[in-house]
């Protein structure tokens, strides 16, 4: 796939990366200023949590390991399929602009069936994010 690139999958082995849906419902593309297509692969068959971060941001550096722990716990406990992704806004600025990211880190979530063309639920707007919070906000079926 010449010219297409997914955000790095360094934090999790199952990280996938998408942005606004094409008519056929497959994947979403954003044209970057450099001419390369970047996409975030937010599927309809799973809930999604995406951390938008900047590598230079001290809050993001501190939160990175907490996000990994939350993702591991939610994926371990959730009966509902859920995928976690991290997107560097320095590298994938077109994706971040699409979702109007203007603070770091920003955690957005989408329930199964939610439109991925919309911004999603801001999960860390008012409180610290925890695995149970993720489960409640995305209406996941969680084991205790």
Coordinates of C-alpha atoms in Angstrom, one line a residue:
X1 CA 0.0 0.0 0.0
X2 CA 2.2 2.8 -1.3
X3 CA 1.8 6.1 0.5
X4 CA -0.3 4.7 3.4
X5 CA 1.1 4.5 6.9
X6 CA -0.4 3.5 10.3
X7 CA 0.6 5.1 13.5
X8 CA 3.3 3.2 15.4
X9 CA 2.2 0.2 17.4
X10 CA 4.8 0.4 20.1
X11 CA 2.7 0.5 23.2
X12 CA 0.6 -2.6 22.6
X13 CA 0.9 -5.6 20.4
X14 CA -2.6 -5.1 19.1
X15 CA -2.6 -1.4 18.5
X16 CA -4.3 -0.3 15.4
X17 CA -4.7 3.1 14.2
X18 CA -8.4 5.6 11.7
X19 CA -10.1 8.9 11.1
X20 CA -13.3 9.6 9.1
X21 CA -15.2 6.8 7.4
X22 CA -15.4 6.4 3.7
X23 CA -18.7 5.5 2.1
X24 CA -17.9 1.7 2.0
X25 CA -17.3 1.7 5.8
X26 CA -13.8 0.1 5.6
X27 CA -11.2 2.5 6.8
X28 CA -10.8 6.2 7.3
X29 CA -8.1 8.3 5.6
X30 CA -6.7 11.8 6.2
X31 CA -4.4 13.5 3.8
X32 CA -1.4 15.0 5.5
X33 CA 0.3 18.2 4.3
X34 CA 3.2 16.1 3.1
X35 CA 0.9 14.1 0.8
X36 CA 1.0 10.8 2.6
X37 CA -2.2 9.2 3.8
X38 CA -2.4 8.4 7.5
X39 CA -5.3 6.4 8.9
X40 CA -6.6 5.2 12.2
X41 CA -8.4 1.9 11.8
X42 CA -11.4 2.2 14.1
X43 CA -13.6 -0.8 13.4
X44 CA -17.3 -1.2 14.1
X45 CA -16.8 -4.6 15.8
X46 CA -15.0 -3.2 18.9
X47 CA -15.0 -0.3 21.3
X48 CA -11.9 1.9 20.9
X49 CA -9.8 4.0 23.2
X50 CA -7.2 6.3 21.7
X51 CA -4.6 8.3 23.5
X52 CA -3.5 11.4 21.6
X53 CA -0.1 12.6 22.9
X54 CA 3.0 14.6 22.2
X55 CA 6.4 12.9 22.9
X56 CA 7.8 16.1 24.4
X57 CA 4.8 16.5 26.9
X58 CA 5.8 15.7 30.5
X59 CA 2.2 14.8 31.4
X60 CA 2.1 12.4 28.5
X61 CA 5.4 10.8 29.5
X62 CA 4.1 10.3 33.1
X63 CA 0.7 9.0 31.9
X64 CA 2.2 6.5 29.3
X65 CA 2.6 3.6 31.8
X66 CA -0.7 4.3 33.5
X67 CA -2.4 4.1 30.0
X68 CA -0.6 0.7 29.4
X69 CA -1.8 -0.6 32.7
X70 CA -5.4 0.5 32.1
X71 CA -5.4 -1.0 28.6
X72 CA -4.1 -4.3 30.0
X73 CA -6.6 -4.5 32.7
X74 CA -9.6 -3.5 30.5
X75 CA -8.6 -6.0 27.9
X76 CA -8.2 -8.7 30.5
X77 CA -11.6 -8.0 32.1
X78 CA -13.7 -6.9 29.2
X79 CA -16.0 -9.4 27.6
X80 CA -16.8 -6.7 25.0
X81 CA -14.0 -6.4 22.3
X82 CA -12.0 -3.2 23.0
X83 CA -8.9 -1.9 21.3
X84 CA -6.4 0.7 22.6
X85 CA -4.3 2.9 20.4
X86 CA -1.7 5.7 21.0
X87 CA -1.2 8.4 18.4
X88 CA 1.7 10.9 18.4
X89 CA 0.4 14.3 17.3
X90 CA 3.9 15.3 16.4
X91 CA 4.0 12.5 13.8
X92 CA 0.3 12.2 12.9
X93 CA -0.8 15.8 13.0
X94 CA -3.5 15.3 10.4
X95 CA -5.2 12.7 12.5
X96 CA -5.0 14.9 15.6
X97 CA -6.4 17.9 13.6
X98 CA -9.3 15.7 12.4
X99 CA -10.3 15.0 16.0
X100 CA -9.6 18.6 17.1
X101 CA -6.9 17.6 19.6
X102 CA -5.5 20.7 21.3
X103 CA -4.3 19.4 24.7
X104 CA -2.1 16.5 25.8
X105 CA -2.7 13.8 26.6
X106 CA -6.3 13.5 25.3
X107 CA -8.1 10.2 25.6
X108 CA -11.0 9.6 23.3
X109 CA -13.3 6.6 23.4
X110 CA -15.9 5.2 21.0
X111 CA -18.6 2.6 21.9
X112 CA -19.3 -0.2 19.6
X113 CA -21.4 1.2 16.8
X114 CA -20.5 4.9 17.4
X115 CA -19.7 7.0 14.4
X116 CA -15.9 7.2 14.1
X117 CA -16.3 10.4 12.1
X118 CA -17.3 12.1 15.4
X119 CA -14.8 13.2 18.0
X120 CA -15.7 10.4 20.5
X121 CA -16.1 10.6 24.3
X122 CA -13.4 12.6 26.0
X123 CA -12.4 10.2 28.8
X124 CA -10.0 12.3 30.8
X125 CA -11.8 15.7 30.8
X126 CA -12.6 16.0 34.4
X127 CA -11.1 13.1 36.4
X128 CA -8.3 10.6 36.3
X129 CA -9.1 7.7 34.0
X130 CA -9.3 4.2 35.5
X131 CA -10.3 0.8 34.0
X132 CA -13.7 0.9 35.6
X133 CA -14.3 4.4 34.2
X134 CA -13.4 3.2 30.7
X135 CA -15.9 0.3 31.2
X136 CA -18.7 2.6 32.3
X137 CA -18.1 5.3 29.7
X138 CA -18.0 2.8 26.8
X139 CA -20.7 0.5 28.2
X140 CA -18.4 -2.5 28.2
X141 CA -19.4 -5.8 29.7
X142 CA -16.6 -6.2 32.3
X143 CA -15.8 -9.2 34.5
X144 CA -15.0 -8.3 38.1

